[in-house]
Structure formats: structure tokens, C-alpha cells
Amino acid sequence: MERFSQALSRYLLYIVPAYVLVDYFLRLSGSSLLVSLWDEILFILIAGSWVLHIAVKGVKPVSGGLLIPLLLFYGVVFFNYLAVSGEPAVAMMELRAVTQYSFWFFLALNLVSSKQQIKNICDLFLLVGLVVALYGIYQYAAGVAMPAAWVDKAEVGIRTRAFSFIGSPNVLGSFTILNISIAFASFMASSNWIKKRLYLGTAGISALCLVFTLSRGAWLVFFFAFILLALWLDKRIIIALLLLAFITPAAVPSVYNRMAYMFSPQYVASSSEGGRIAGWSKAVEYWQGAPAAGLGLGRFGGGVAIANFPKGAYSVDNYYLKLATETGLMGITAFLYLLFSAVRKGKRAVDRASDPYLKVLGTGILVALIAILGHNMVENLFEFPLISTYFWFFLGVLLALPLISDPKVGVEQDG
């Protein structure tokens, strides 16, 4: 029973890297119930088999030093649910949305147990990401139709934007950054020349897909992430970034046009009337009305609010501002403390990893997670289960690195 439960949980864990494709093909099945519940069923199966394993063997669960920040955030949003939110059903939907996916962190941290398992998880994710990227490139080449709202009316000459199986070019942008970072780190870490070329090719194809998303926010955080990668791994990466910055606009003129338009007076005027600037300003006004505790969960700025209050709600395109408006200074402070702790523990986990391969791979994961956090400043990325699941899952993988590199070191605990 012990071996069965342990093996079951670890093998089921391999489904998580394939989340994007599993979710897409289930959507094609037309079963709305299955689409909405499959990831929760998977979580329950993995968590159940893991709990059975630790009950039988007496293994002590670990938290990687994030238990206190997580419990603080859970406590603040639950208080908001009880004391502030006026519609319990709506608030419960939002409470679930902001907390549920973080539980993947605990499963990954406790169930990833070997270097080979991490390599398998990352390789599977890269294979899935390659399929996603190739389909996105095909969409751009074929000029697949896109909603008119994806570009400003003043921007001309843009036929389409890649969105692949994900359905959003901006979300695809963050997904490809995660894929590029892991692929490039695997390229740097591997000593096998065949694998190195496969990893580099995967990174290149994913980077091309990132270009075709025409997501300015994703482009900017990509460059920031790889500057960090250069500082932490190899400064020669900066040379490659500079070459990429000069070659890409010349090869794909729409890249230059998108970036140049962002700094034009027309963009500022358009964004101030009905774009991001207008949305952010309105959110700040709402937040000023209830600065300490916010408007209440699910009341503003995200998918739950839009579904329940379609006339007044809209997407803020800044997850932190959206959360601050709903949960106030208490909620956003607790959340930022959680994220700061996660990044700090992640960097410390990389530094404490004694295995050279895992140290390089961990650095690639870390910079990608930082990029996702940066991209959330202009998008509601954590509103998408896909991104939230991958973020917390790979954070768990990251914080498990010291234990896997050297079991005597162990993972960092709270306190």
C-alpha cells in the first residue's frame, strides 16, 4: 500500500506539466462539468495518495519556509470573506480563485524527490511547450482571425496575434517565457551535445512564438528575466539579448511598430480614454473608497466580478491592483509579503543546491517565475488557472532543490 500510494502520487504529478494540452482537449470534448473539475479531481487524487503515504510511513510534510506567509494570506482573505464581502456565493468563488492553486506548491515540494524526476517534469513541460509554440507560430503564419479588441484602432498592419491553445496572446506570452527559461537553462546545464541542441532549438521556437504574440508586456519581462539570468549564470547572455533586440524589429516590423506605438501620444490618449490607464485610474478611485479592507472578494476587476456584475465590472489588467481593490491594504500587503518570501526562498534554494545541473535549472525556473510576477503588473495572469497552477507548481519544484541535491541539507523551514 505504501509503495502504491507513493508511486501513484508521483506518476499523477506528471500530468501537471501537460496542463495546457489536457485542459484544451477536454474543452474540445464539450463537457463543461469535466472542464471545470478535472484539475480539482487530479489534485484530490494526488493529495489523497500523498496523505495516505505519509500516514503509513510517518513522513513529515515540509513547507519550504512559506507556511507562515501562506497562512497569513489565507487568513486575511478569509477574514475579508467573512467581514467585508456582501454576496457569500460570489465571495466564495473569488476566495477559491485566489487561494486554491497555491496548494499545488505543497504537492510539488513534497512529492518531487529526485534529480531525474525534476528533469522528467521539465522535459515533459518543454515538449508540451514546444507543441503550444509551434501551433502559435502556425496561427501567425496563417493569419488566423483574432478579436479586434486585441489591438488598438490606431495600430494598422497587424493581421493577427498568436494565442495557440491558450486563447490569449498575453497569457501565451508568460507561458512561453517559462518554457524559454527552462529550455535555455537546460541547454546550459546539459553536457550531452544532442540534448543541448534540442533544448536550444526548443528555446528558439518558443522565443519565435513569443515574438508573434505581439505582447509588449511579455516582451519586456522576458528581457528583464534574461538580464537576471545573465547576471546569475553567464554575462554573455546580454550580448545575445542585444542582438535579439536589434534583429527582431528588422525581421518582424510589427514588433517595432507595437513598441513605438506604446510610447506615442496616441497610445497615451487611447489608454487614458478606455485602456489600461483608464482602468487603473478607476480601480484606484474604488480602492480609495475602502482603503483598508477593500470592496470585498469578487466585487471588482476580475473574472468572478465580470461574470456576476457584467454591467459594472471589467478586467483591470493589473492583478495586484485588482486584489488591492477587493481586499484592501491588508490583502495586498499579505500577498506581496507572500510573493517576496517566495522569491527570497527560491533564490536561497538555488544557492543551497549543491548539484550543478539543478542549480542552473533552478535559476531558469526562478527567473521565469519572477517574470510572471512582473507581467502581472499589466495583466490579470493569476486569474487564469493555467498560469496559477504552473507558477505554484514550479515554485514547489524550485524549493525542493536543496533536499534533492543533498538530502543532508534539507529544505528550508519556517522560523
mmCIF file of C-alpha atoms in Angstrom:
data_model
loop_
_atom_site.group_PDB
_atom_site.id
_atom_site.type_symbol
_atom_site.label_atom_id
_atom_site.label_comp_id
_atom_site.label_asym_id
_atom_site.label_seq_id
_atom_site.Cartn_x
_atom_site.Cartn_y
_atom_site.Cartn_z
ATOM 1 C CA MET A 1 0.000 0.000 0.000
ATOM 2 C CA GLU A 2 2.799 2.385 0.920
ATOM 3 C CA ARG A 3 4.673 1.861 -2.351
ATOM 4 C CA PHE A 4 1.463 2.025 -4.377
ATOM 5 C CA SER A 5 0.321 5.326 -2.866
ATOM 6 C CA GLN A 6 3.764 6.871 -3.267
ATOM 7 C CA ALA A 7 4.093 5.749 -6.873
ATOM 8 C CA LEU A 8 0.536 6.829 -7.725
ATOM 9 C CA SER A 9 1.015 10.355 -6.427
ATOM 10 C CA ARG A 10 4.334 10.806 -8.190
ATOM 11 C CA TYR A 11 3.147 9.435 -11.525
ATOM 12 C CA LEU A 12 -0.030 11.508 -11.409
ATOM 13 C CA LEU A 13 2.198 14.525 -10.815
ATOM 14 C CA TYR A 14 3.455 14.175 -14.409
ATOM 15 C CA ILE A 15 0.038 15.254 -15.659
ATOM 16 C CA VAL A 16 0.569 18.759 -14.266
ATOM 17 C CA PRO A 17 3.271 19.801 -16.797
ATOM 18 C CA ALA A 18 0.818 18.851 -19.555
ATOM 19 C CA TYR A 19 -1.943 21.015 -18.013
ATOM 20 C CA VAL A 20 -2.371 23.283 -21.028
ATOM 21 C CA LEU A 21 -2.946 20.451 -23.516
ATOM 22 C CA VAL A 22 -5.091 18.357 -21.181
ATOM 23 C CA ASP A 23 -7.311 21.353 -20.499
ATOM 24 C CA TYR A 24 -7.571 22.239 -24.196
ATOM 25 C CA PHE A 25 -8.563 18.772 -25.375
ATOM 26 C CA LEU A 26 -11.093 18.415 -22.571
ATOM 27 C CA ARG A 27 -12.637 21.679 -23.742
ATOM 28 C CA LEU A 28 -12.971 20.145 -27.193
ATOM 29 C CA SER A 29 -14.976 17.329 -25.628
ATOM 30 C CA GLY A 30 -17.765 19.795 -24.876
ATOM 31 C CA SER A 31 -18.226 18.638 -21.278
ATOM 32 C CA SER A 32 -18.351 21.826 -19.222
ATOM 33 C CA LEU A 33 -18.506 19.838 -15.970
ATOM 34 C CA LEU A 34 -15.349 17.890 -16.804
ATOM 35 C CA VAL A 35 -13.552 21.044 -17.936
ATOM 36 C CA SER A 36 -14.319 22.834 -14.671
ATOM 37 C CA LEU A 37 -13.489 19.906 -12.378
ATOM 38 C CA TRP A 38 -10.696 17.858 -13.947
ATOM 39 C CA ASP A 39 -7.812 19.741 -12.318
ATOM 40 C CA GLU A 40 -9.527 19.592 -8.935
ATOM 41 C CA ILE A 41 -10.086 15.851 -9.331
ATOM 42 C CA LEU A 42 -6.408 15.447 -10.232
ATOM 43 C CA PHE A 43 -5.396 17.458 -7.178
ATOM 44 C CA ILE A 44 -7.598 15.371 -4.870
ATOM 45 C CA LEU A 45 -6.187 12.112 -6.276
ATOM 46 C CA ILE A 46 -2.586 13.242 -5.849
ATOM 47 C CA ALA A 47 -3.167 14.805 -2.434
ATOM 48 C CA GLY A 48 -5.137 11.765 -1.252
ATOM 49 C CA SER A 49 -2.441 9.284 -2.256
ATOM 50 C CA TRP A 50 0.231 11.528 -0.725
ATOM 51 C CA VAL A 51 -1.653 11.801 2.587
ATOM 52 C CA LEU A 52 -2.055 8.020 2.612
ATOM 53 C CA HIS A 53 1.660 7.635 2.050
ATOM 54 C CA ILE A 54 2.703 9.976 4.870
ATOM 55 C CA ALA A 55 0.126 8.384 7.191
ATOM 56 C CA VAL A 56 1.519 4.900 6.563
ATOM 57 C CA LYS A 57 5.205 5.825 6.575
ATOM 58 C CA GLY A 58 5.045 8.691 9.052
ATOM 59 C CA VAL A 59 6.829 11.153 6.781
ATOM 60 C CA LYS A 60 6.787 14.756 7.988
ATOM 61 C CA PRO A 61 5.433 17.216 5.371
ATOM 62 C CA VAL A 62 7.605 20.235 4.585
ATOM 63 C CA SER A 63 6.618 23.794 3.716
ATOM 64 C CA GLY A 64 9.846 25.221 2.345
ATOM 65 C CA GLY A 65 9.656 28.192 4.706
ATOM 66 C CA LEU A 66 6.436 29.535 3.191
ATOM 67 C CA LEU A 67 3.913 28.190 5.680
ATOM 68 C CA ILE A 68 3.632 31.419 7.696
ATOM 69 C CA PRO A 69 3.334 33.754 4.642
ATOM 70 C CA LEU A 70 0.749 31.446 3.097
ATOM 71 C CA LEU A 71 -1.291 31.101 6.289
ATOM 72 C CA LEU A 72 -1.187 34.879 6.765
ATOM 73 C CA PHE A 73 -2.541 35.436 3.262
ATOM 74 C CA TYR A 74 -5.195 32.744 3.670
ATOM 75 C CA GLY A 75 -6.246 34.294 6.974
ATOM 76 C CA VAL A 76 -6.554 37.808 5.545
ATOM 77 C CA VAL A 77 -8.662 36.795 2.548
ATOM 78 C CA PHE A 78 -10.839 34.542 4.703
ATOM 79 C CA PHE A 79 -11.417 37.469 7.066
ATOM 80 C CA ASN A 80 -12.378 39.530 4.021
ATOM 81 C CA TYR A 81 -14.819 36.806 3.002
ATOM 82 C CA LEU A 82 -16.471 36.830 6.428
ATOM 83 C CA ALA A 83 -16.428 40.534 7.268
ATOM 84 C CA VAL A 84 -16.450 42.515 4.018
ATOM 85 C CA SER A 85 -17.949 40.572 1.124
ATOM 86 C CA GLY A 86 -21.662 41.178 0.745
ATOM 87 C CA GLU A 87 -22.527 38.226 -1.514
ATOM 88 C CA PRO A 88 -21.253 34.997 0.123
ATOM 89 C CA ALA A 89 -21.599 32.874 -3.022
ATOM 90 C CA VAL A 90 -19.684 35.363 -5.170
ATOM 91 C CA ALA A 91 -17.059 35.867 -2.464
ATOM 92 C CA MET A 92 -16.566 32.114 -2.114
ATOM 93 C CA MET A 93 -15.896 31.851 -5.864
ATOM 94 C CA GLU A 94 -13.218 34.523 -5.603
ATOM 95 C CA LEU A 95 -11.787 33.050 -2.390
ATOM 96 C CA ARG A 96 -11.350 29.773 -4.227
ATOM 97 C CA ALA A 97 -9.761 31.536 -7.200
ATOM 98 C CA VAL A 98 -7.131 33.372 -5.146
ATOM 99 C CA THR A 99 -6.123 30.506 -2.853
ATOM 100 C CA GLN A 100 -6.830 27.129 -4.466
ATOM 101 C CA TYR A 101 -3.943 26.945 -6.928
ATOM 102 C CA SER A 102 -1.308 27.708 -4.308
ATOM 103 C CA PHE A 103 -1.930 24.226 -2.884
ATOM 104 C CA TRP A 104 -0.026 22.805 -5.869
ATOM 105 C CA PHE A 105 3.068 24.258 -4.227
ATOM 106 C CA PHE A 106 2.846 21.839 -1.292
ATOM 107 C CA LEU A 107 2.326 18.803 -3.522
ATOM 108 C CA ALA A 108 5.265 19.593 -5.784
ATOM 109 C CA LEU A 109 7.543 20.415 -2.847
ATOM 110 C CA ASN A 110 6.743 17.180 -1.031
ATOM 111 C CA LEU A 111 6.435 14.768 -3.958
ATOM 112 C CA VAL A 112 9.382 15.741 -6.148
ATOM 113 C CA SER A 113 12.103 13.528 -4.750
ATOM 114 C CA SER A 114 14.915 13.028 -7.264
ATOM 115 C CA LYS A 115 17.010 14.799 -9.849
ATOM 116 C CA GLN A 116 15.705 12.505 -12.565
ATOM 117 C CA GLN A 117 12.112 13.291 -11.612
ATOM 118 C CA ILE A 118 12.770 17.030 -11.943
ATOM 119 C CA LYS A 119 14.431 16.500 -15.324
ATOM 120 C CA ASN A 120 11.465 14.395 -16.464
ATOM 121 C CA ILE A 121 8.971 17.045 -15.310
ATOM 122 C CA CYS A 122 10.884 19.826 -17.063
ATOM 123 C CA ASP A 123 11.421 17.806 -20.248
ATOM 124 C CA LEU A 124 7.724 16.944 -20.415
ATOM 125 C CA PHE A 125 6.830 20.588 -19.880
ATOM 126 C CA LEU A 126 9.250 21.591 -22.658
ATOM 127 C CA LEU A 127 7.710 19.058 -25.041
ATOM 128 C CA VAL A 128 4.224 20.392 -24.267
ATOM 129 C CA GLY A 129 5.501 23.957 -24.627
ATOM 130 C CA LEU A 130 7.035 23.106 -27.994
ATOM 131 C CA VAL A 131 3.675 21.873 -29.285
ATOM 132 C CA VAL A 132 1.991 25.028 -27.971
ATOM 133 C CA ALA A 133 4.647 27.249 -29.565
ATOM 134 C CA LEU A 134 4.505 25.517 -32.953
ATOM 135 C CA TYR A 135 0.741 25.927 -33.085
ATOM 136 C CA GLY A 136 1.073 29.597 -32.167
ATOM 137 C CA ILE A 137 3.613 30.125 -34.959
ATOM 138 C CA TYR A 138 1.253 28.392 -37.387
ATOM 139 C CA GLN A 139 -1.573 30.726 -36.343
ATOM 140 C CA TYR A 140 0.546 33.788 -37.019
ATOM 141 C CA ALA A 141 1.777 32.479 -40.375
ATOM 142 C CA ALA A 142 -1.753 31.543 -41.432
ATOM 143 C CA GLY A 143 -3.222 34.846 -40.272
ATOM 144 C CA VAL A 144 -5.862 33.256 -38.071
ATOM 145 C CA ALA A 145 -8.649 35.703 -37.216
ATOM 146 C CA MET A 146 -8.449 37.486 -33.878
ATOM 147 C CA PRO A 147 -10.810 39.762 -31.923
ATOM 148 C CA ALA A 148 -10.470 43.411 -32.941
ATOM 149 C CA ALA A 149 -10.013 44.408 -29.277
ATOM 150 C CA TRP A 150 -6.589 42.754 -29.206
ATOM 151 C CA VAL A 151 -5.036 45.763 -30.946
ATOM 152 C CA ASP A 152 -5.726 49.463 -30.703
ATOM 153 C CA LYS A 153 -7.690 51.034 -33.548
ATOM 154 C CA ALA A 154 -4.754 53.282 -34.366
ATOM 155 C CA GLU A 155 -2.455 50.308 -34.955
ATOM 156 C CA VAL A 156 -2.506 49.246 -38.581
ATOM 157 C CA GLY A 157 -0.939 46.361 -40.437
ATOM 158 C CA ILE A 158 -1.377 43.761 -37.686
ATOM 159 C CA ARG A 159 -3.116 40.742 -39.163
ATOM 160 C CA THR A 160 -3.181 38.543 -36.109
ATOM 161 C CA ARG A 161 -1.524 37.635 -32.809
ATOM 162 C CA ALA A 162 -0.527 34.129 -31.787
ATOM 163 C CA PHE A 163 -2.649 32.675 -28.989
ATOM 164 C CA SER A 164 -2.207 28.919 -29.600
ATOM 165 C CA PHE A 165 -4.306 26.547 -27.475
ATOM 166 C CA ILE A 166 -4.448 29.066 -24.637
ATOM 167 C CA GLY A 167 -6.798 31.606 -26.181
ATOM 168 C CA SER A 168 -4.972 34.759 -25.061
ATOM 169 C CA PRO A 169 -1.747 36.149 -26.575
ATOM 170 C CA ASN A 170 -0.734 37.770 -23.295
ATOM 171 C CA VAL A 171 -1.178 34.567 -21.286
ATOM 172 C CA LEU A 172 0.638 32.679 -24.044
ATOM 173 C CA GLY A 173 3.448 35.219 -23.672
ATOM 174 C CA SER A 174 4.001 34.346 -20.000
ATOM 175 C CA PHE A 175 3.710 30.632 -20.750
ATOM 176 C CA THR A 176 6.389 30.844 -23.444
ATOM 177 C CA ILE A 177 8.713 32.787 -21.113
ATOM 178 C CA LEU A 178 8.510 29.909 -18.640
ATOM 179 C CA ASN A 179 9.212 27.483 -21.473
ATOM 180 C CA ILE A 180 12.121 29.519 -22.877
ATOM 181 C CA SER A 181 13.730 29.950 -19.468
ATOM 182 C CA ILE A 182 13.578 26.260 -18.591
ATOM 183 C CA ALA A 183 14.738 25.247 -22.084
ATOM 184 C CA PHE A 184 17.662 27.675 -22.072
ATOM 185 C CA ALA A 185 18.694 26.701 -18.546
ATOM 186 C CA SER A 186 18.531 23.025 -19.564
ATOM 187 C CA PHE A 187 20.727 23.867 -22.552
ATOM 188 C CA MET A 188 23.309 25.478 -20.281
ATOM 189 C CA ALA A 189 23.162 22.691 -17.712
ATOM 190 C CA SER A 190 23.314 19.695 -20.049
ATOM 191 C CA SER A 191 26.611 18.171 -21.187
ATOM 192 C CA ASN A 192 25.062 15.956 -23.869
ATOM 193 C CA TRP A 193 25.529 17.708 -27.233
ATOM 194 C CA ILE A 194 22.359 16.216 -28.747
ATOM 195 C CA LYS A 195 20.237 17.321 -25.787
ATOM 196 C CA LYS A 196 21.883 20.747 -25.809
ATOM 197 C CA ARG A 197 20.775 21.285 -29.402
ATOM 198 C CA LEU A 198 17.279 20.032 -28.683
ATOM 199 C CA TYR A 199 16.969 22.373 -25.696
ATOM 200 C CA LEU A 200 18.335 25.329 -27.652
ATOM 201 C CA GLY A 201 16.006 24.586 -30.556
ATOM 202 C CA THR A 202 13.035 24.437 -28.183
ATOM 203 C CA ALA A 203 14.057 27.772 -26.663
ATOM 204 C CA GLY A 204 14.387 29.326 -30.131
ATOM 205 C CA ILE A 205 10.991 28.095 -31.349
ATOM 206 C CA SER A 206 9.325 29.268 -28.147
ATOM 207 C CA ALA A 207 11.050 32.656 -28.474
ATOM 208 C CA LEU A 208 9.689 32.982 -32.019
ATOM 209 C CA CYS A 209 6.203 32.228 -30.713
ATOM 210 C CA LEU A 210 6.723 34.866 -28.017
ATOM 211 C CA VAL A 211 7.518 37.408 -30.724
ATOM 212 C CA PHE A 212 4.340 36.500 -32.595
ATOM 213 C CA THR A 213 2.135 37.019 -29.528
ATOM 214 C CA LEU A 214 2.851 40.753 -30.007
ATOM 215 C CA SER A 215 2.525 41.017 -26.226
ATOM 216 C CA ARG A 216 4.520 44.083 -25.198
ATOM 217 C CA GLY A 217 4.337 43.239 -21.514
ATOM 218 C CA ALA A 218 5.656 39.730 -22.146
ATOM 219 C CA TRP A 219 8.496 41.082 -24.292
ATOM 220 C CA LEU A 220 9.602 43.495 -21.575
ATOM 221 C CA VAL A 221 9.560 40.961 -18.746
ATOM 222 C CA PHE A 222 11.346 38.448 -21.000
ATOM 223 C CA PHE A 223 14.271 40.831 -21.390
ATOM 224 C CA PHE A 224 14.267 41.576 -17.662
ATOM 225 C CA ALA A 225 14.245 37.852 -16.858
ATOM 226 C CA PHE A 226 17.167 37.119 -19.153
ATOM 227 C CA ILE A 227 19.159 40.026 -17.768
ATOM 228 C CA LEU A 228 18.764 38.329 -14.381
ATOM 229 C CA LEU A 229 19.771 35.035 -15.974
ATOM 230 C CA ALA A 230 22.882 36.723 -17.382
ATOM 231 C CA LEU A 231 23.801 38.219 -14.004
ATOM 232 C CA TRP A 232 23.297 34.915 -12.184
ATOM 233 C CA LEU A 233 24.661 32.472 -14.775
ATOM 234 C CA ASP A 234 26.625 33.921 -17.700
ATOM 235 C CA LYS A 235 27.018 37.586 -18.644
ATOM 236 C CA ARG A 236 27.453 36.637 -22.315
ATOM 237 C CA ILE A 237 23.681 36.198 -22.430
ATOM 238 C CA ILE A 238 23.431 40.015 -22.510
ATOM 239 C CA ILE A 239 25.203 40.018 -25.892
ATOM 240 C CA ALA A 240 22.595 37.607 -27.256
ATOM 241 C CA LEU A 241 19.843 39.831 -25.859
ATOM 242 C CA LEU A 242 21.282 42.901 -27.578
ATOM 243 C CA LEU A 243 21.488 41.046 -30.890
ATOM 244 C CA LEU A 244 17.915 39.871 -30.449
ATOM 245 C CA ALA A 245 16.775 43.419 -29.674
ATOM 246 C CA PHE A 246 18.285 44.698 -32.940
ATOM 247 C CA ILE A 247 17.407 41.791 -35.231
ATOM 248 C CA THR A 248 13.792 41.139 -34.189
ATOM 249 C CA PRO A 249 12.290 44.551 -35.115
ATOM 250 C CA ALA A 250 14.005 44.405 -38.501
ATOM 251 C CA ALA A 251 12.813 40.853 -39.191
ATOM 252 C CA VAL A 252 9.306 41.434 -37.807
ATOM 253 C CA PRO A 253 8.338 45.095 -38.364
ATOM 254 C CA SER A 254 5.177 44.720 -36.281
ATOM 255 C CA VAL A 255 7.415 44.319 -33.221
ATOM 256 C CA TYR A 256 8.920 47.759 -33.761
ATOM 257 C CA ASN A 257 5.507 49.235 -34.539
ATOM 258 C CA ARG A 258 3.962 47.819 -31.360
ATOM 259 C CA MET A 259 6.760 49.115 -29.155
ATOM 260 C CA ALA A 260 6.946 52.515 -30.854
ATOM 261 C CA TYR A 261 3.194 52.986 -30.590
ATOM 262 C CA MET A 262 3.338 52.322 -26.822
ATOM 263 C CA PHE A 263 5.464 55.457 -26.390
ATOM 264 C CA SER A 264 3.368 57.644 -28.690
ATOM 265 C CA PRO A 265 0.900 60.361 -27.601
ATOM 266 C CA GLN A 266 -1.845 58.458 -29.434
ATOM 267 C CA TYR A 267 -1.363 55.422 -27.194
ATOM 268 C CA VAL A 268 -1.435 57.505 -24.020
ATOM 269 C CA ALA A 269 -4.624 59.244 -25.168
ATOM 270 C CA SER A 270 -6.292 55.975 -26.196
ATOM 271 C CA SER A 271 -5.257 54.190 -22.987
ATOM 272 C CA SER A 272 -6.478 57.113 -20.895
ATOM 273 C CA GLU A 273 -9.883 57.023 -22.546
ATOM 274 C CA GLY A 274 -10.684 53.335 -22.461
ATOM 275 C CA GLY A 275 -7.497 51.327 -21.976
ATOM 276 C CA ARG A 276 -5.199 50.312 -19.158
ATOM 277 C CA ILE A 277 -4.579 53.799 -17.805
ATOM 278 C CA ALA A 278 -8.310 54.463 -17.570
ATOM 279 C CA GLY A 279 -8.898 51.078 -15.911
ATOM 280 C CA TRP A 280 -6.115 51.605 -13.388
ATOM 281 C CA SER A 281 -7.357 55.103 -12.525
ATOM 282 C CA LYS A 282 -10.866 53.821 -11.926
ATOM 283 C CA ALA A 283 -9.551 50.985 -9.770
ATOM 284 C CA VAL A 284 -7.574 53.420 -7.621
ATOM 285 C CA GLU A 285 -10.724 55.510 -7.141
ATOM 286 C CA TYR A 286 -12.650 52.452 -5.955
ATOM 287 C CA TRP A 287 -9.795 51.426 -3.658
ATOM 288 C CA GLN A 288 -9.709 54.905 -2.097
ATOM 289 C CA GLY A 289 -13.317 54.357 -1.074
ATOM 290 C CA ALA A 290 -12.350 51.360 1.098
ATOM 291 C CA PRO A 291 -8.565 51.511 1.530
ATOM 292 C CA ALA A 292 -8.128 49.135 4.475
ATOM 293 C CA ALA A 293 -10.343 46.145 3.642
ATOM 294 C CA GLY A 294 -11.386 46.818 0.032
ATOM 295 C CA LEU A 295 -14.718 46.306 -1.698
ATOM 296 C CA GLY A 296 -14.898 42.596 -0.936
ATOM 297 C CA LEU A 297 -13.883 39.436 -2.775
ATOM 298 C CA GLY A 298 -15.318 39.046 -6.255
ATOM 299 C CA ARG A 299 -16.680 42.578 -6.367
ATOM 300 C CA PHE A 300 -14.327 44.166 -8.865
ATOM 301 C CA GLY A 301 -11.779 43.772 -11.614
ATOM 302 C CA GLY A 302 -11.625 40.054 -12.389
ATOM 303 C CA GLY A 303 -13.384 37.095 -13.946
ATOM 304 C CA VAL A 304 -15.679 36.415 -10.979
ATOM 305 C CA ALA A 305 -16.831 40.040 -10.839
ATOM 306 C CA ILE A 306 -17.364 40.209 -14.599
ATOM 307 C CA ALA A 307 -19.452 37.021 -14.524
ATOM 308 C CA ASN A 308 -21.657 38.246 -11.656
ATOM 309 C CA PHE A 309 -21.734 42.024 -12.242
ATOM 310 C CA PRO A 310 -21.363 42.364 -16.024
ATOM 311 C CA LYS A 311 -22.605 45.950 -16.180
ATOM 312 C CA GLY A 312 -20.073 47.472 -13.805
ATOM 313 C CA ALA A 313 -17.094 45.101 -13.673
ATOM 314 C CA TYR A 314 -14.179 44.939 -16.070
ATOM 315 C CA SER A 315 -10.671 43.494 -16.211
ATOM 316 C CA VAL A 316 -8.214 45.862 -14.505
ATOM 317 C CA ASP A 317 -5.169 44.378 -16.313
ATOM 318 C CA ASN A 318 -3.111 44.539 -13.128
ATOM 319 C CA TYR A 319 -3.586 41.645 -10.732
ATOM 320 C CA TYR A 320 -2.086 43.487 -7.772
ATOM 321 C CA LEU A 321 -4.348 46.499 -8.216
ATOM 322 C CA LYS A 322 -7.332 44.210 -8.710
ATOM 323 C CA LEU A 323 -6.535 42.341 -5.483
ATOM 324 C CA ALA A 324 -5.900 45.592 -3.607
ATOM 325 C CA THR A 325 -9.268 46.976 -4.691
ATOM 326 C CA GLU A 326 -11.078 43.851 -3.498
ATOM 327 C CA THR A 327 -9.127 43.093 -0.305
ATOM 328 C CA GLY A 328 -7.664 46.476 0.596
ATOM 329 C CA LEU A 329 -4.292 47.270 2.078
ATOM 330 C CA MET A 330 -4.482 44.201 4.315
ATOM 331 C CA GLY A 331 -4.929 41.810 1.413
ATOM 332 C CA ILE A 332 -2.352 43.256 -0.954
ATOM 333 C CA THR A 333 0.228 43.590 1.832
ATOM 334 C CA ALA A 334 -0.201 39.934 2.802
ATOM 335 C CA PHE A 335 0.002 38.865 -0.839
ATOM 336 C CA LEU A 336 3.123 40.909 -1.592
ATOM 337 C CA TYR A 337 4.760 39.555 1.557
ATOM 338 C CA LEU A 338 3.971 36.035 0.324
ATOM 339 C CA LEU A 339 5.463 36.715 -3.107
ATOM 340 C CA PHE A 340 8.537 38.428 -1.662
ATOM 341 C CA SER A 341 9.075 35.434 0.626
ATOM 342 C CA ALA A 342 8.614 33.040 -2.299
ATOM 343 C CA VAL A 343 11.240 34.793 -4.434
ATOM 344 C CA ARG A 344 13.658 35.077 -1.492
ATOM 345 C CA LYS A 345 13.240 31.393 -0.571
ATOM 346 C CA GLY A 346 13.549 30.470 -4.256
ATOM 347 C CA LYS A 347 16.859 32.294 -4.641
ATOM 348 C CA ARG A 348 18.111 30.748 -1.412
ATOM 349 C CA ALA A 349 17.080 27.287 -2.636
ATOM 350 C CA VAL A 350 19.103 27.795 -5.822
ATOM 351 C CA ASP A 351 22.112 28.982 -3.816
ATOM 352 C CA ARG A 352 21.866 25.993 -1.474
ATOM 353 C CA ALA A 353 21.543 23.416 -4.270
ATOM 354 C CA SER A 354 24.838 21.535 -4.453
ATOM 355 C CA ASP A 355 24.151 19.759 -7.751
ATOM 356 C CA PRO A 356 25.434 21.971 -10.649
ATOM 357 C CA TYR A 357 22.724 20.817 -13.068
ATOM 358 C CA LEU A 358 19.901 21.546 -10.641
ATOM 359 C CA LYS A 359 21.444 24.891 -9.685
ATOM 360 C CA VAL A 360 21.398 26.084 -13.319
ATOM 361 C CA LEU A 361 17.950 24.621 -13.982
ATOM 362 C CA GLY A 362 16.638 26.175 -10.775
ATOM 363 C CA THR A 363 17.947 29.578 -11.848
ATOM 364 C CA GLY A 364 15.986 29.272 -15.100
ATOM 365 C CA ILE A 365 12.814 28.415 -13.186
ATOM 366 C CA LEU A 366 13.360 31.288 -10.742
ATOM 367 C CA VAL A 367 13.781 33.992 -13.394
ATOM 368 C CA ALA A 368 10.668 32.736 -15.196
ATOM 369 C CA LEU A 369 8.603 32.940 -12.010
ATOM 370 C CA ILE A 370 9.896 36.479 -11.416
ATOM 371 C CA ALA A 371 8.899 37.342 -14.995
ATOM 372 C CA ILE A 372 5.361 36.065 -14.376
ATOM 373 C CA LEU A 373 5.135 38.247 -11.278
ATOM 374 C CA GLY A 374 6.308 41.237 -13.309
ATOM 375 C CA HIS A 375 3.847 40.524 -16.119
ATOM 376 C CA ASN A 376 1.019 40.546 -13.578
ATOM 377 C CA MET A 377 1.563 44.300 -13.287
ATOM 378 C CA VAL A 378 -0.099 44.729 -16.699
ATOM 379 C CA GLU A 379 -2.255 41.586 -16.832
ATOM 380 C CA ASN A 380 -4.528 39.541 -14.569
ATOM 381 C CA LEU A 381 -2.445 36.416 -15.142
ATOM 382 C CA PHE A 382 -3.292 34.773 -11.819
ATOM 383 C CA GLU A 383 -6.936 34.874 -12.922
ATOM 384 C CA PHE A 384 -6.042 32.061 -15.336
ATOM 385 C CA PRO A 385 -5.847 28.588 -13.706
ATOM 386 C CA LEU A 386 -3.197 27.624 -16.261
ATOM 387 C CA ILE A 387 -0.694 30.257 -15.113
ATOM 388 C CA SER A 388 -1.541 29.968 -11.411
ATOM 389 C CA THR A 389 -1.075 26.197 -11.491
ATOM 390 C CA TYR A 390 2.257 26.372 -13.305
ATOM 391 C CA PHE A 391 3.537 29.184 -11.080
ATOM 392 C CA TRP A 392 2.848 27.452 -7.768
ATOM 393 C CA PHE A 393 3.801 24.014 -9.074
ATOM 394 C CA PHE A 394 7.210 25.117 -10.315
ATOM 395 C CA LEU A 395 7.754 27.155 -7.145
ATOM 396 C CA GLY A 396 7.371 23.882 -5.233
ATOM 397 C CA VAL A 397 9.847 22.190 -7.573
ATOM 398 C CA LEU A 398 12.254 25.085 -7.041
ATOM 399 C CA LEU A 399 12.156 24.976 -3.258
ATOM 400 C CA ALA A 400 12.710 21.203 -3.302
ATOM 401 C CA LEU A 401 16.111 21.561 -4.997
ATOM 402 C CA PRO A 402 18.316 21.649 -1.864
ATOM 403 C CA LEU A 403 16.839 18.424 -0.487
ATOM 404 C CA ILE A 404 17.276 16.675 -3.823
ATOM 405 C CA SER A 405 20.821 17.989 -4.342
ATOM 406 C CA ASP A 406 21.895 16.949 -0.855
ATOM 407 C CA PRO A 407 19.389 15.234 1.472
ATOM 408 C CA LYS A 408 21.538 16.263 4.450
ATOM 409 C CA VAL A 409 20.846 19.936 3.684
ATOM 410 C CA GLY A 410 17.052 19.638 3.578
ATOM 411 C CA VAL A 411 14.502 22.196 2.556
ATOM 412 C CA GLU A 412 14.234 25.410 4.496
ATOM 413 C CA GLN A 413 11.558 25.566 7.148
ATOM 414 C CA ASP A 414 9.713 28.441 8.757
ATOM 415 C CA GLY A 415 11.233 30.157 11.694
#
